[in-house]
PDB file of C-alpha atoms in Angstrom:
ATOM      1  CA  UNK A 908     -54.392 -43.097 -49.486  1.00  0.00           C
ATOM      2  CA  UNK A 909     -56.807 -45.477 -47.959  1.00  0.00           C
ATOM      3  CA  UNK A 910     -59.383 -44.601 -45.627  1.00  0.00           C
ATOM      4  CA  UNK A 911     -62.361 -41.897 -46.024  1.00  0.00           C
ATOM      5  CA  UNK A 912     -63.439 -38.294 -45.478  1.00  0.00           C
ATOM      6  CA  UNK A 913     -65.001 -37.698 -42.210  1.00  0.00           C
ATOM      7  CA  UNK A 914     -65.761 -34.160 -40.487  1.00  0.00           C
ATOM      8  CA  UNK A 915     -62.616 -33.419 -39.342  1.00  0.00           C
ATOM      9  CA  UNK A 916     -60.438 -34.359 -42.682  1.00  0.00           C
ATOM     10  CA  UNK A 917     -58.949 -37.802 -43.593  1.00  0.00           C
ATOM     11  CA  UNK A 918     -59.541 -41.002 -41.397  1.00  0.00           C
ATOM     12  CA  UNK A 919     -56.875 -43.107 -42.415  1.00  0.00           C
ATOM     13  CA  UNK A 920     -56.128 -45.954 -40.536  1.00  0.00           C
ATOM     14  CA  UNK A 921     -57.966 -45.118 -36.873  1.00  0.00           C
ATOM     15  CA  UNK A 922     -56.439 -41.970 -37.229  1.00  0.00           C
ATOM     16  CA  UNK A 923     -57.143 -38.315 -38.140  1.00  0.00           C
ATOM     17  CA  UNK A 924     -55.131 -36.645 -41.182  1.00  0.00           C
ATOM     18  CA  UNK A 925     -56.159 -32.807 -41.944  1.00  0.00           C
ATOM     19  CA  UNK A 926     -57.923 -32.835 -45.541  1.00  0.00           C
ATOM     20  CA  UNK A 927     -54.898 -30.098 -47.099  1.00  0.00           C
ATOM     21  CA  UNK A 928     -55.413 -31.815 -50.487  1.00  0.00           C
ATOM     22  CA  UNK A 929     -53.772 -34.931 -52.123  1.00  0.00           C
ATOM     23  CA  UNK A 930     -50.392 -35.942 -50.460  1.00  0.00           C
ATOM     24  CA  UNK A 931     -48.102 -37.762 -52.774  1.00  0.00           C
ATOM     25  CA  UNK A 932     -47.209 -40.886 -50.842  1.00  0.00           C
ATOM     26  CA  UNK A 933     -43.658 -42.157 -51.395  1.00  0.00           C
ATOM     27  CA  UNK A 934     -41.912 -44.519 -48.622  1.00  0.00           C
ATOM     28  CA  UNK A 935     -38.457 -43.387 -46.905  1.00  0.00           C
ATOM     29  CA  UNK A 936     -36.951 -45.825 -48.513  1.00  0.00           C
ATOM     30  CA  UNK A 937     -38.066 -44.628 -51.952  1.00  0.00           C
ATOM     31  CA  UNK A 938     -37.147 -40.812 -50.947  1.00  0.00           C
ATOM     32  CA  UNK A 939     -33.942 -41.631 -49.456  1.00  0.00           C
ATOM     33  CA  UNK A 940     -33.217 -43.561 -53.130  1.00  0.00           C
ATOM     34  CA  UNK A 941     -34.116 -40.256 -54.596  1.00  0.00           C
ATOM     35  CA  UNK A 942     -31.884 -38.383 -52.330  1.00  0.00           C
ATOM     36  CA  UNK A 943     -28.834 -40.890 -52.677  1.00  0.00           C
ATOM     37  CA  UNK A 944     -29.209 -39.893 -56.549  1.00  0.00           C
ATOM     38  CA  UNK A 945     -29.370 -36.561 -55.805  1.00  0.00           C
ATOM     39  CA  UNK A 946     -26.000 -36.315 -54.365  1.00  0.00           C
ATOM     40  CA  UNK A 947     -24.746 -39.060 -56.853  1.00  0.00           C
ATOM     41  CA  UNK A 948     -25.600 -36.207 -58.929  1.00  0.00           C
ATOM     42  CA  UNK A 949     -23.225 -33.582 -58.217  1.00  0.00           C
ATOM     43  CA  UNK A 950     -20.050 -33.475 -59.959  1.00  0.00           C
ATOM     44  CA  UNK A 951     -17.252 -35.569 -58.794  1.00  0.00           C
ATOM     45  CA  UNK A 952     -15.059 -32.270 -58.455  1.00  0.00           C
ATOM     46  CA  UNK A 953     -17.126 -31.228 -55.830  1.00  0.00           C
ATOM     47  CA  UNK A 954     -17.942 -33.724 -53.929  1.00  0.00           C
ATOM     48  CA  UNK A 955     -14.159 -34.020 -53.401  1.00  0.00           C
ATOM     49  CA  UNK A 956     -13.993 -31.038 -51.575  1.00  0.00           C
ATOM     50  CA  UNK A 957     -16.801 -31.878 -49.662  1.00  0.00           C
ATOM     51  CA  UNK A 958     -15.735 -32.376 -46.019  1.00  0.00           C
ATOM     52  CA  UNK A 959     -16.641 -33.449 -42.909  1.00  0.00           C
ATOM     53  CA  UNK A 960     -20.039 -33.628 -43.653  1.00  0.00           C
ATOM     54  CA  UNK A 961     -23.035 -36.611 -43.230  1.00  0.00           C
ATOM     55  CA  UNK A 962     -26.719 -36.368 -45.225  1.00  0.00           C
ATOM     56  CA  UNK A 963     -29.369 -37.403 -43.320  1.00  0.00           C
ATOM     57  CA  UNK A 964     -33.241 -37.957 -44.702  1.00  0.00           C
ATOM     58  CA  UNK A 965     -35.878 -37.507 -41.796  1.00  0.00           C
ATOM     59  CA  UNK A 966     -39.481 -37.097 -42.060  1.00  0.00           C
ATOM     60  CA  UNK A 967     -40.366 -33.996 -40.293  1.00  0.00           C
ATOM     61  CA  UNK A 968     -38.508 -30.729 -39.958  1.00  0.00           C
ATOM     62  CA  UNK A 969     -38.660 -28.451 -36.354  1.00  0.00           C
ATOM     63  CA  UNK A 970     -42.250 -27.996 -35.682  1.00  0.00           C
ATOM     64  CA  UNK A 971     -41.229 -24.305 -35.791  1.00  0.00           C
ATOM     65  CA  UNK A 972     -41.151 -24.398 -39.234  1.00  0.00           C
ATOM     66  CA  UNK A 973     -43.129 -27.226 -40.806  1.00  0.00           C
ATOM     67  CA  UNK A 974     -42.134 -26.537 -44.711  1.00  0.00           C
ATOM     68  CA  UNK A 975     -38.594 -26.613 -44.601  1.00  0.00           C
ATOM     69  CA  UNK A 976     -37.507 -28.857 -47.164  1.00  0.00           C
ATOM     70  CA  UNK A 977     -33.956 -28.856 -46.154  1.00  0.00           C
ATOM     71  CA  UNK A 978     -31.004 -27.798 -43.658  1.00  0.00           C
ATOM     72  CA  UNK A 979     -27.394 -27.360 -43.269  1.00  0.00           C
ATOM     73  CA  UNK A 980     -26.057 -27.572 -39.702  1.00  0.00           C
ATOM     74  CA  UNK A 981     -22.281 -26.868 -39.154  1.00  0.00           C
ATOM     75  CA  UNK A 982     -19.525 -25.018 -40.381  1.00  0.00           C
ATOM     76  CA  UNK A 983     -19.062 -24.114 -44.053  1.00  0.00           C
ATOM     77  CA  UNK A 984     -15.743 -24.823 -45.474  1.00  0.00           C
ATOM     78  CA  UNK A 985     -15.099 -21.121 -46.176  1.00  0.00           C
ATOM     79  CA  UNK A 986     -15.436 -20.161 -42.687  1.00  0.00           C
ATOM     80  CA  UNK A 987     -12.579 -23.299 -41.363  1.00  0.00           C
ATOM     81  CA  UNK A 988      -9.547 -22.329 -39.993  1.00  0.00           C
ATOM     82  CA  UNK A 989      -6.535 -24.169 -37.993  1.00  0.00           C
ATOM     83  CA  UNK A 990      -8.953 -24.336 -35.034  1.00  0.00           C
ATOM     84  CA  UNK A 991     -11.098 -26.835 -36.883  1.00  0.00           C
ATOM     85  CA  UNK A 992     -10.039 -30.383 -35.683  1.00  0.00           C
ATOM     86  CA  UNK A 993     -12.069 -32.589 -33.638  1.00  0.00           C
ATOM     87  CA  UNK A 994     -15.785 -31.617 -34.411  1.00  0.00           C
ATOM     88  CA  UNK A 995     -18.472 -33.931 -34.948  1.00  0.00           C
ATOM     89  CA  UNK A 996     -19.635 -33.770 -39.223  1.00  0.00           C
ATOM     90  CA  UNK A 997     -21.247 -30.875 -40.453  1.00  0.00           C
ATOM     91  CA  UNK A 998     -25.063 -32.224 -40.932  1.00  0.00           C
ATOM     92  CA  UNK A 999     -27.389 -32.009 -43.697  1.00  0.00           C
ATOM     93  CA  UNK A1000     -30.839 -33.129 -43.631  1.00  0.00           C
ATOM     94  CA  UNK A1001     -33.635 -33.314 -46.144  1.00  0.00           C
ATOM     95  CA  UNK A1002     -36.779 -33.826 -44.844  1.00  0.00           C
ATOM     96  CA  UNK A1003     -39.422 -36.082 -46.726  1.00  0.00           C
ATOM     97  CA  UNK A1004     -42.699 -35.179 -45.811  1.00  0.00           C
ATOM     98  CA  UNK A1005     -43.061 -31.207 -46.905  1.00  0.00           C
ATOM     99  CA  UNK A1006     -41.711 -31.822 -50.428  1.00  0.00           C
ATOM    100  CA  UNK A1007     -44.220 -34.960 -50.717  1.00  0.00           C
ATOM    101  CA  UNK A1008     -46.994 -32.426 -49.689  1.00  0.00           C
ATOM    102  CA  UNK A1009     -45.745 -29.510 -52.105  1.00  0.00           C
ATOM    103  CA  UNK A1010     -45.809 -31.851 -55.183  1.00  0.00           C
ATOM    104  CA  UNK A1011     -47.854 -33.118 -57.274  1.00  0.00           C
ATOM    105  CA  UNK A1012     -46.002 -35.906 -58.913  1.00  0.00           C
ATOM    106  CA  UNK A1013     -43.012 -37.979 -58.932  1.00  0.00           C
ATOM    107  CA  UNK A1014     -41.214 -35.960 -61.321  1.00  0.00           C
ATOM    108  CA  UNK A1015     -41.721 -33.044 -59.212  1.00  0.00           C
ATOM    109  CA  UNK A1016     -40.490 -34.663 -56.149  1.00  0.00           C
ATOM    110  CA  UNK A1017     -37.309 -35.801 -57.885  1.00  0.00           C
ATOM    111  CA  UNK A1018     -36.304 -32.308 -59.162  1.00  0.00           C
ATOM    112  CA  UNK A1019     -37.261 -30.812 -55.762  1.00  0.00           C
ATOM    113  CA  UNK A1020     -35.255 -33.458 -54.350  1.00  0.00           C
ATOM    114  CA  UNK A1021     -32.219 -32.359 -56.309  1.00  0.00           C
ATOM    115  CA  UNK A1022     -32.991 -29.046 -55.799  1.00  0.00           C
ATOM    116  CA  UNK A1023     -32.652 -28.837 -51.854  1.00  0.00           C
ATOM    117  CA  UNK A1024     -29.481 -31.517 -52.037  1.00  0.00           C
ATOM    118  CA  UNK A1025     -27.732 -28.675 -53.955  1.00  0.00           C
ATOM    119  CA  UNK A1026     -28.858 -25.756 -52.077  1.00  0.00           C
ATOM    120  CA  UNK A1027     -27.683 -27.199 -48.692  1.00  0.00           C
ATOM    121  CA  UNK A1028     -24.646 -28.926 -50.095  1.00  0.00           C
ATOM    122  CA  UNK A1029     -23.818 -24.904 -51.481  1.00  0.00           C
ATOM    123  CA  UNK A1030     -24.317 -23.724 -47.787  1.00  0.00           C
ATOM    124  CA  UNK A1031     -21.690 -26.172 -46.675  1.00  0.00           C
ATOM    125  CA  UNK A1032     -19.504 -24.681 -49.544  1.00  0.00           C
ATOM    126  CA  UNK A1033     -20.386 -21.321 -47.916  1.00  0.00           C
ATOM    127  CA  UNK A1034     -22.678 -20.013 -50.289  1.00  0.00           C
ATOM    128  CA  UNK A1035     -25.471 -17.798 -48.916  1.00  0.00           C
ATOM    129  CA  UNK A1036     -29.609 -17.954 -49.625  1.00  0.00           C
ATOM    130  CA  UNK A1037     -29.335 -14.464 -51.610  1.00  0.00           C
ATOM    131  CA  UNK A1038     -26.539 -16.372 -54.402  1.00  0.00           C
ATOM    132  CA  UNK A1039     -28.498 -19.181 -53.914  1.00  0.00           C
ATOM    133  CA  UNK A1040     -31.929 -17.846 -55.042  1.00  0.00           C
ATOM    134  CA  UNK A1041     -30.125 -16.140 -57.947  1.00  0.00           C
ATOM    135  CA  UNK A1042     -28.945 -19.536 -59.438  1.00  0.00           C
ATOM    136  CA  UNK A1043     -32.435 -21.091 -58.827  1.00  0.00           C
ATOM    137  CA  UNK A1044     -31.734 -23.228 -56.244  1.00  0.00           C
ATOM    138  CA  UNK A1045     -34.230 -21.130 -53.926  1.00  0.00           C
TER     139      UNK A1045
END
């Protein structure tokens, strides 16, 4: 990071950063590459059945909750029925900036990468947190 400490955290290019510690820096282009392997990642039998579905990388979640990594908007395929026809793609979205600032190296933010890809992939296969957390993908 380029700039320096002043009294009210990181001054970094005119402007004002809180000082919450080192924050890995990758680009979006970088962390959408990791998230493109992510998903290149899960096993062709699976992403088969995927459905009606687009990923999306942005770089901050809601501001009501700033650490969400990840999030699955739509209708899991276990809950489709002969009314579904006609809806826009169910949506995930991994967001780039709270795993940068909950790891500590590349390495980390690769596996955390993968990590959230399958957890919110699962939700669109209708898998809940609880299932989820017991598998590891928490």
């Amino acid at each position: 990071m380029t700039g320096r400490i002043c009294d009210a955290g990181w001054l970094s290019y005119g402007r004002v950063v809180a000082d919450n510690g080192p924050v890995l820096e990758m680009t979006r282009e970088e962390f959408e590459e990791l998230v493109a392997e992510a998903l290149d990642r899960i096993p062709p039998e699976l992403t088969r059945l995927m459905d009606n579905v687009a990923v999306f990388v942005e770089d901050d979640p809601p501001s009501d909750d700033p650490e969400l990594l990840g999030l699955y908007e739509g209708t899991p395929l276990t809950d489709r029925g002969e009314w579904y026809a006609g809806v826009l793609p169910d949506r995930i979205t991994i967001y780039r900036n709270p795993t940068l600032r909950m790891c500590e190296s590349r390495e980390d933010v690769v596996a955390e990468t993968e990590i959230t890809v399958v957890h919110e992939i699962a939700h669109h296969f209708g898998i809940d947190d609880a299932r989820l957390h017991a598998l590891g993908y928490g």
